[in-house]
CSV table of C-alpha atoms in Angstrom, one decimal:
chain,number,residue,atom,x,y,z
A,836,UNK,CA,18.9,-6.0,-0.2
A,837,UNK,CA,17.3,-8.5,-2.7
A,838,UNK,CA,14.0,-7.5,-4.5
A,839,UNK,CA,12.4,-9.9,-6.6
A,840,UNK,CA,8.7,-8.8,-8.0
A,841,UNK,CA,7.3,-7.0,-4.4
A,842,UNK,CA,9.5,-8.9,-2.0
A,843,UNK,CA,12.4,-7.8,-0.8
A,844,UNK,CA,15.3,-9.9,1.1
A,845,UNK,CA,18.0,-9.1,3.1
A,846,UNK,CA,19.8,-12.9,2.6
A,847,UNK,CA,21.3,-13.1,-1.0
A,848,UNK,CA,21.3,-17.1,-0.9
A,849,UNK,CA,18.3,-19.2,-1.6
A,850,UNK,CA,18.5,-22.8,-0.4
A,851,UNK,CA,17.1,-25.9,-2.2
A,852,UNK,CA,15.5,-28.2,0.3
A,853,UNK,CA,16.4,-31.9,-1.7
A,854,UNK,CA,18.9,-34.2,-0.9
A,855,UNK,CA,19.4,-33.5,3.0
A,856,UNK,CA,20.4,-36.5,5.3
A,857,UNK,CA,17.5,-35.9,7.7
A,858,UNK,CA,15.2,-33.4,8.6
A,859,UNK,CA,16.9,-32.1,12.0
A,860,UNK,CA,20.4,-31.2,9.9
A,861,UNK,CA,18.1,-30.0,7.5
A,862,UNK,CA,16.6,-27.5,9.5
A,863,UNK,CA,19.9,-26.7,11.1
A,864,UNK,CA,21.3,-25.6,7.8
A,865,UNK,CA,18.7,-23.6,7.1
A,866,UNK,CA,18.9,-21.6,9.8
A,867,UNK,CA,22.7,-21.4,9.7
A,868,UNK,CA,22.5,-20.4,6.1
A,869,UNK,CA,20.1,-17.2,7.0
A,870,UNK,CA,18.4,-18.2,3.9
A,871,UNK,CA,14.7,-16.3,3.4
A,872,UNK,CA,13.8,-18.1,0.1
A,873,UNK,CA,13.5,-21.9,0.3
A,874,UNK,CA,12.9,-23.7,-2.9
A,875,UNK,CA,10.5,-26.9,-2.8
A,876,UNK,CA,9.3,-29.5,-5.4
A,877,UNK,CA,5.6,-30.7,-5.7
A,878,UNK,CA,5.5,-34.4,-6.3
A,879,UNK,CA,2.5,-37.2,-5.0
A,880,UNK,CA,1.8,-37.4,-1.7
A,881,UNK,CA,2.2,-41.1,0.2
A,882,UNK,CA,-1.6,-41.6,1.0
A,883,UNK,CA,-0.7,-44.4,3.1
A,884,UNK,CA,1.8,-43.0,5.0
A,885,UNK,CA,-0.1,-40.0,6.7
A,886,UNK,CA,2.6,-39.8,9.9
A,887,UNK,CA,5.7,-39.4,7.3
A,888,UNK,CA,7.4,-36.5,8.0
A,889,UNK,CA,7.6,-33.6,5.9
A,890,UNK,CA,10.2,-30.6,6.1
A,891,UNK,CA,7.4,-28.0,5.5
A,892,UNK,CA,5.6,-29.2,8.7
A,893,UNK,CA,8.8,-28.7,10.7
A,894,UNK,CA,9.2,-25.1,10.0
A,895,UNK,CA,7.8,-21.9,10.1
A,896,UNK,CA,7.2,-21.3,7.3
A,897,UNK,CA,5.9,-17.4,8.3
A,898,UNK,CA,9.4,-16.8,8.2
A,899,UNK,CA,10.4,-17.8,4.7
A,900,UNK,CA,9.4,-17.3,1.3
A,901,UNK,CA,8.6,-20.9,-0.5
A,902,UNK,CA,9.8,-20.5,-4.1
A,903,UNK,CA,8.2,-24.2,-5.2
A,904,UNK,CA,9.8,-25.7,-8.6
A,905,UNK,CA,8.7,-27.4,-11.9
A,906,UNK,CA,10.8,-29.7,-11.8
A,907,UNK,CA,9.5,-32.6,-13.6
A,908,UNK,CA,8.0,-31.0,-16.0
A,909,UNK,CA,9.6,-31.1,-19.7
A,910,UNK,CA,7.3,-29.0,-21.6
A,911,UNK,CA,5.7,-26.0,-20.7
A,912,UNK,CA,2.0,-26.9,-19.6
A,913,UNK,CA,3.4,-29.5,-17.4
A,914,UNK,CA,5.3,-26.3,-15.9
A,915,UNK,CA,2.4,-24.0,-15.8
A,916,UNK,CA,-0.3,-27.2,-14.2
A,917,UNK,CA,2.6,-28.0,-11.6
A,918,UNK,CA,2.6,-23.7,-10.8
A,919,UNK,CA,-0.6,-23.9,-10.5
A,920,UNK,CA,-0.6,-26.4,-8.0
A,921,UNK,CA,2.0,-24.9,-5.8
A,922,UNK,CA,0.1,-21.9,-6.0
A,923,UNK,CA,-3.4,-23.6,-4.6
A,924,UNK,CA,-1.7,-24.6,-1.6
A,925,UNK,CA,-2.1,-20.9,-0.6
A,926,UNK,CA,1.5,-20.7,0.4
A,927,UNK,CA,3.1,-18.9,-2.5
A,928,UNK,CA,2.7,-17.2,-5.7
A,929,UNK,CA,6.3,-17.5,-6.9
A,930,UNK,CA,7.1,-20.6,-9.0
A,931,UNK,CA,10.9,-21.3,-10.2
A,932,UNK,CA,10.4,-22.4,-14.2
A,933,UNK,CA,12.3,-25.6,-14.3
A,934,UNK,CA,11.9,-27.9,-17.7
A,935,UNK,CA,14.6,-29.7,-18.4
A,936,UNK,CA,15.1,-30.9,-22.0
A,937,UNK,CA,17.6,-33.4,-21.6
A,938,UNK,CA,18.2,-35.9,-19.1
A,939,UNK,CA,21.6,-36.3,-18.9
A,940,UNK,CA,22.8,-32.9,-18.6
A,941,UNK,CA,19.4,-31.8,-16.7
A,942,UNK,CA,19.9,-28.7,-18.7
A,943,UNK,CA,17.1,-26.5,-19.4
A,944,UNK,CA,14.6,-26.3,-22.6
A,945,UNK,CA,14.9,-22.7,-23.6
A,946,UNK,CA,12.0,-23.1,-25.8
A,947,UNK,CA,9.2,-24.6,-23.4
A,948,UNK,CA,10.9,-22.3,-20.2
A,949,UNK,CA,10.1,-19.4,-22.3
A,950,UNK,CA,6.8,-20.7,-23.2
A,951,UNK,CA,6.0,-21.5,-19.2
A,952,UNK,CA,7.5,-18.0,-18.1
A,953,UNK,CA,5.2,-16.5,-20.4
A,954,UNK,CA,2.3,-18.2,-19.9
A,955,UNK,CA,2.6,-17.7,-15.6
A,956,UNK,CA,3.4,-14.1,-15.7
A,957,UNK,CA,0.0,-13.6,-17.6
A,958,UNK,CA,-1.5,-15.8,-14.8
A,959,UNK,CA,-0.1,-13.5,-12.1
A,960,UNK,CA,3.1,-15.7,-11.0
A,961,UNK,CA,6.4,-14.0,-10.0
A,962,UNK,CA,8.4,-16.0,-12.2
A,963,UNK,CA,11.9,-17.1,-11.8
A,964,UNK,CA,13.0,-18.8,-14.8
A,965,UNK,CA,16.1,-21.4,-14.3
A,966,UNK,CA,18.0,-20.7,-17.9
A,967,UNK,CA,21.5,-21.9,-19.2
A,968,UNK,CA,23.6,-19.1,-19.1
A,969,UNK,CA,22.4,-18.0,-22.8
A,970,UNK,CA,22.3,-14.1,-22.7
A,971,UNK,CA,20.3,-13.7,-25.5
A,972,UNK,CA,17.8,-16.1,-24.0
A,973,UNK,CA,17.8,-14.2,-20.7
A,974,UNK,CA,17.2,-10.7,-22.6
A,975,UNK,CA,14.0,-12.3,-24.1
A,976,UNK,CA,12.7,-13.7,-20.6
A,977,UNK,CA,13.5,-10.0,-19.6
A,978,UNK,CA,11.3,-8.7,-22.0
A,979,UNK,CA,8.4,-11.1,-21.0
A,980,UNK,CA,8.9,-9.4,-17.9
A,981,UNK,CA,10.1,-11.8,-15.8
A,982,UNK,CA,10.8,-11.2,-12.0
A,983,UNK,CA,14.6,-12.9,-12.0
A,984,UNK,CA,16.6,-14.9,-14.1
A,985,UNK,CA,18.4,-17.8,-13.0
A,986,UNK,CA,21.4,-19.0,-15.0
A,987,UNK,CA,23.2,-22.2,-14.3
A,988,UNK,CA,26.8,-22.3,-13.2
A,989,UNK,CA,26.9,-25.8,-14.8
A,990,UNK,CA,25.2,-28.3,-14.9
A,991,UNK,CA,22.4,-29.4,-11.6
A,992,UNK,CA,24.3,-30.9,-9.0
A,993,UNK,CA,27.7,-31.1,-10.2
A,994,UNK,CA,29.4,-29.1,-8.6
A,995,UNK,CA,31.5,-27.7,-11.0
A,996,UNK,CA,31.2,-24.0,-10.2
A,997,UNK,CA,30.8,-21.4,-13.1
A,998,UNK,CA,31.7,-23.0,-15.9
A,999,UNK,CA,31.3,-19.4,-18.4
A,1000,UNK,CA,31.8,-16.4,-16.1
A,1001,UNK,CA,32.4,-14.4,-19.6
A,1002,UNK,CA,28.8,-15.4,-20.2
A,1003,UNK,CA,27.6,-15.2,-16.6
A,1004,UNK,CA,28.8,-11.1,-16.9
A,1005,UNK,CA,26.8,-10.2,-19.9
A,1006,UNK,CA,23.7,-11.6,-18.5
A,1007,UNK,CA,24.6,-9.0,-15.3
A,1008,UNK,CA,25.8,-6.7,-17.0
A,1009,UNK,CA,22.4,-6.5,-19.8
A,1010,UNK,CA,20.0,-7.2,-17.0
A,1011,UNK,CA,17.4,-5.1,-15.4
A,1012,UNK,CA,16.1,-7.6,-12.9
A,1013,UNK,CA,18.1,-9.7,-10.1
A,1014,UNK,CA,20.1,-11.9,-11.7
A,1015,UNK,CA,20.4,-15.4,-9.4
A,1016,UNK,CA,23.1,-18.0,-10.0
A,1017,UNK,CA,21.6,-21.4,-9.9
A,1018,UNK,CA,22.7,-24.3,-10.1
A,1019,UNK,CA,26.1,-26.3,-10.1
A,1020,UNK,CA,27.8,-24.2,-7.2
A,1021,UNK,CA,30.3,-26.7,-5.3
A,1022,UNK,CA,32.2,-24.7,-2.7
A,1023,UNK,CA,32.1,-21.4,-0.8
A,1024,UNK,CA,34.8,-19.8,-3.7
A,1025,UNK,CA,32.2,-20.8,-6.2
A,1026,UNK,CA,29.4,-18.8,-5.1
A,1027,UNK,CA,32.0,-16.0,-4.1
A,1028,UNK,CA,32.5,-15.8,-7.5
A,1029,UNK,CA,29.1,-15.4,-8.4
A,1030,UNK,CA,28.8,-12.7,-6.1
A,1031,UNK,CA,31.9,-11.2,-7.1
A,1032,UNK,CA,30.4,-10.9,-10.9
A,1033,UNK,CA,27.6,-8.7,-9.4
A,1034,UNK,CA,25.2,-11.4,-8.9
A,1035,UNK,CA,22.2,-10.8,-6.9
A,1036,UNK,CA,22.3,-13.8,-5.7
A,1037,UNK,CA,22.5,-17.6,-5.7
A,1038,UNK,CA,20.4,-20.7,-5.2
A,1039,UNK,CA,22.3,-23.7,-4.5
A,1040,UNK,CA,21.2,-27.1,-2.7
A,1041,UNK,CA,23.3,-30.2,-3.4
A,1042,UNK,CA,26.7,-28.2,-2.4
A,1043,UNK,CA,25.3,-27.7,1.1
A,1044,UNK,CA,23.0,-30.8,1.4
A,1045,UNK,CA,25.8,-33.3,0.3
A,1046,UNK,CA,28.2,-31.8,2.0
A,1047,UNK,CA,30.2,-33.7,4.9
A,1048,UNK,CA,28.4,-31.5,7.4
A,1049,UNK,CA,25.2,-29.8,5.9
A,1050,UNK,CA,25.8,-27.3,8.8
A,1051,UNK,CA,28.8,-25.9,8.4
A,1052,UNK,CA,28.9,-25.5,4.7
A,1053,UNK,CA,25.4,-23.5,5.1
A,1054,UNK,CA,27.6,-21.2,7.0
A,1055,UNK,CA,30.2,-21.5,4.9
A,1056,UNK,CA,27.8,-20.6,1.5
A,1057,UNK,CA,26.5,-17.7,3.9
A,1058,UNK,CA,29.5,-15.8,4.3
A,1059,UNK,CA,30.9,-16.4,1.1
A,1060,UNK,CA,28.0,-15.1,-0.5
A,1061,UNK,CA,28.0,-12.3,1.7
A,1062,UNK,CA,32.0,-12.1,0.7
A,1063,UNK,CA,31.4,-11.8,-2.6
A,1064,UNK,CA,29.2,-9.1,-2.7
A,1065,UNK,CA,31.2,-6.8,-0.5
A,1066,UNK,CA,33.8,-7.5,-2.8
A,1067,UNK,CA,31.6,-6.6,-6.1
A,1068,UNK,CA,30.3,-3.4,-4.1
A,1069,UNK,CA,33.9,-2.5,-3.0
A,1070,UNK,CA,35.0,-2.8,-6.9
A,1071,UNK,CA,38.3,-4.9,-7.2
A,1072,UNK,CA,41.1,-3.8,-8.9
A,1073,UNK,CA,42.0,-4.7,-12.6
A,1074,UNK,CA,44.7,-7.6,-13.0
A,1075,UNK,CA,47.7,-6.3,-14.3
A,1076,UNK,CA,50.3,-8.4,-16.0
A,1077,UNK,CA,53.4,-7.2,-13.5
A,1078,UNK,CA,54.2,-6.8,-10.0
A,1079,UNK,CA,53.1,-2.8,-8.3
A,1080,UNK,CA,54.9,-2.4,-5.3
A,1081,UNK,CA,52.5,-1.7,-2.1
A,1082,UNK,CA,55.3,-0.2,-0.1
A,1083,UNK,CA,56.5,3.2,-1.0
A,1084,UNK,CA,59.6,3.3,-3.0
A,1085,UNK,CA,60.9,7.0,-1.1
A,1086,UNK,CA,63.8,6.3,1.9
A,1087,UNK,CA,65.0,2.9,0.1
A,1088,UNK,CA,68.3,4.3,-0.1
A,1089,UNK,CA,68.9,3.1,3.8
A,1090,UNK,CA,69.3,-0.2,2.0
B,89,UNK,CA,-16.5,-46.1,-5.3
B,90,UNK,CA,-13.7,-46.5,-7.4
B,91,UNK,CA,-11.1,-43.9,-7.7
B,92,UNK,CA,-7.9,-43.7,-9.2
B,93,UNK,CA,-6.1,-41.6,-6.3
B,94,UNK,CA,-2.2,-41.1,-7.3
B,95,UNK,CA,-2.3,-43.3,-10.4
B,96,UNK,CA,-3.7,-46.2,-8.3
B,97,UNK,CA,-6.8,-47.7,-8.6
B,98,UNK,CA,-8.9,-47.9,-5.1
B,99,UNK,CA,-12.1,-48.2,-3.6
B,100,UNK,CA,-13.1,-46.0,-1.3
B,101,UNK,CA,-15.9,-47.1,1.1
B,102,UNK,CA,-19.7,-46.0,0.5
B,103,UNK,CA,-20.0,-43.2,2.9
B,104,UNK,CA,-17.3,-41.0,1.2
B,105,UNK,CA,-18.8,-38.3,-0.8
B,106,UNK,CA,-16.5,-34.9,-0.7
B,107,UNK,CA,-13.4,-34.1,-0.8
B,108,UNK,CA,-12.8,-33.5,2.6
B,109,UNK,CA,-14.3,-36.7,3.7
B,110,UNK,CA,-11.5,-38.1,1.7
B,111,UNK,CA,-8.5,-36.5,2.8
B,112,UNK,CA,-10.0,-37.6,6.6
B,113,UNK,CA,-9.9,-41.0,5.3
B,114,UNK,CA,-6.8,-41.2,4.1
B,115,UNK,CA,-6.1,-39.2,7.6
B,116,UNK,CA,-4.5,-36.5,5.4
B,117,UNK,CA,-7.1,-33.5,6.2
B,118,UNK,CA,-4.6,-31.6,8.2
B,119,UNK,CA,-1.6,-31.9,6.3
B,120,UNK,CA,-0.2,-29.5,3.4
B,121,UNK,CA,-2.0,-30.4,0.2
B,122,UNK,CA,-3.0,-30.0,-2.9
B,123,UNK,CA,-6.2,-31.5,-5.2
B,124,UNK,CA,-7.2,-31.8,-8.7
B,125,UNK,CA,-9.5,-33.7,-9.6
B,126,UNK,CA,-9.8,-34.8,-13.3
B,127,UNK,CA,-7.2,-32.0,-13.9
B,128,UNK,CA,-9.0,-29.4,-12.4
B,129,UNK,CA,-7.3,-27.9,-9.0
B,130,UNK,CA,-9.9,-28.5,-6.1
B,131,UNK,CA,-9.9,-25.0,-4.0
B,132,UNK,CA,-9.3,-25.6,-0.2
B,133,UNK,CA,-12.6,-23.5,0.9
B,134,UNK,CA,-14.4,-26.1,-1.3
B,135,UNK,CA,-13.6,-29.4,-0.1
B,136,UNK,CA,-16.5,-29.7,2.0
B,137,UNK,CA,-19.2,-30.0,-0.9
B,138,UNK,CA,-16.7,-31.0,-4.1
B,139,UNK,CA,-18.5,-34.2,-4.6
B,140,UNK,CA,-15.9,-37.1,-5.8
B,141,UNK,CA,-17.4,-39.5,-8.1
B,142,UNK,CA,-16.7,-43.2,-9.3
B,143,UNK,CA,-13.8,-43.2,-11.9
B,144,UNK,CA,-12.7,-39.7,-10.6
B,145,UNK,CA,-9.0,-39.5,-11.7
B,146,UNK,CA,-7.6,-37.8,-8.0
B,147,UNK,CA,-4.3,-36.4,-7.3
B,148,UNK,CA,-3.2,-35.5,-4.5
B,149,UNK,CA,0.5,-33.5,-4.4
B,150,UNK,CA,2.7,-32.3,-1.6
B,151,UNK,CA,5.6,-30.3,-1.3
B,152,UNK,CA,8.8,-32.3,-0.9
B,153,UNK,CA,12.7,-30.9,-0.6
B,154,UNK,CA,13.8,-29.7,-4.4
B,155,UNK,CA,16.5,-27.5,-5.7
């Protein structure tokens, strides 16, 4: 089970909502994923267009958690106004801390996401900071008192999978709330591996929403997340540089 | 009235007064939104007497799909 602040979970995977061909696959994948936590961004509404369709409207959204973003923001008021928002639609009272500092690379400001987690948790918000895999930087939003951290694989929509497991491992292994991979997952191994590192989860949206079919590879993120954290619960076995026989080496003589 | 609603700049007929008799204009009323108002966050249970006033800077957000 996943806690974060007073919630708990019983999916591991969090699913972005951007990006999706059209709304009926999108709601599909959801529910193939068995995601709980859906993540959202606030932006300006169409006033002129009143009979657009929007995803929220399409779902129930009793039965999942909205965990809305900052994205946009690049300092840490625009984060906390944007929270605040979210927050006054009555829907939620999470907010993932998203300011990027550089728009290439979409990578985080550690500065202004510290600033922004700070600044919501005094305001009451359960506060999911999305960090670059930086360990000391998670330890500090830690000691904020921060609900989750959220290191990057790499970087936002690449798809390159995790680019400093080595780092990815300390944050886990120093951390004393959930630790969720976000970010740059490609494929079903990827966010295995996550798991496998004794992640408590991941968030990923462009490897299932870009993906030849949405559907499938909501499935596919499912059970490999699921995978992975049998596996880290089960405890692999150490690599070893040479071969260990698994059948026994008494009664080889009949050869 | 003139309003700048969403970074544009738009007149709004006579007879619009609140909040809530905006979003019915725009026929939004029923949809998932959110308000500020010169930068301060218009609570839902107060749309029916948060008066809007000429050169009101109005935003109105919605979610939308985001990582």
């Amino acid at each position: 089970m996943l806690q974060i602040g007073p919630y708990t979970f019983q999916s591991r995977l969090l699913l972005g909502t951007g990006k999706f061909p059209n709304i009926d696959i999108q709601k599909e994948a959801v529910e193939a994923s068995g995601a709980e936590i859906l993540t959202f961004a606030v932006r300006r509404m169409n006033i002129f267009a009143p009979d657009q369709p929007n995803f929220l409207e399409k779902i129930d959204i009793t039965k999942y958690k909205l965990l809305p973003n900052t994205a946009g923001a690049k300092t840490a008021e625009e984060a906390v106004r944007i929270a605040r928002l979210a927050k006054a639609s009555g829907l939620c009272d999470m907010v993932k801390v998203e300011v990027i500092g550089c728009d290439q690379t979409l990578l985080p400001d550690p500065i202004e996401t510290l600033k922004a987690t700070e600044m919501l948790l005094e305001e009451g918000f359960i506060v999911l900071p999305y960090t670059s895999d930086d360990v000391v930087l998670a330890k500090r939003l830690q000691q904020l008192g921060c609900h989750a951290i959220m290191p990057g694989a790499s970087p936002i929509g690449s798809g390159q999978g995790i680019m400093n497991p080595l780092n990815i491992q300390f944050i886990i292994e120093q951390a004393t709330v959930p630790v969720i991979i976000d970010a740059g997952i490609g494929g079903p191994a990827d966010a295995a591996l996550a798991m496998e590192l004794g992640a408590d989860g991941v968030l990923l949206n462009t490897a299932v929403a870009s993906a030849k079919d949405p559907v499938k590879m909501a499935k596919a993120m499912k059970l490999a997340i699921e995978a992975g954290r049998l596996g880290y619960e089960a405890g692999r076995i150490p690599k070893k540089k040479y071969a260990t026989a698994s059948s026994p080496s008494e009664g080889m003589s009949i050869v | 009235m003139r309003c700048i609603i969403n970074g544009e700049m738009i007149d709004l007929p006579a007879h619009i007064r609140t909040v809530a008799q905006l979003l019915q204009h725009f026929r939004i009323h029923e949809k998932i939104a959110i308000v500020e108002i010169n930068a301060n966050i218009i609570m839902k249970e107060t749309y029916e007497h948060t008066a809007i006033a000429d050169g009101d800077r109005i935003e109105i957000v919605h979610f939308v799909g985001g990582g």
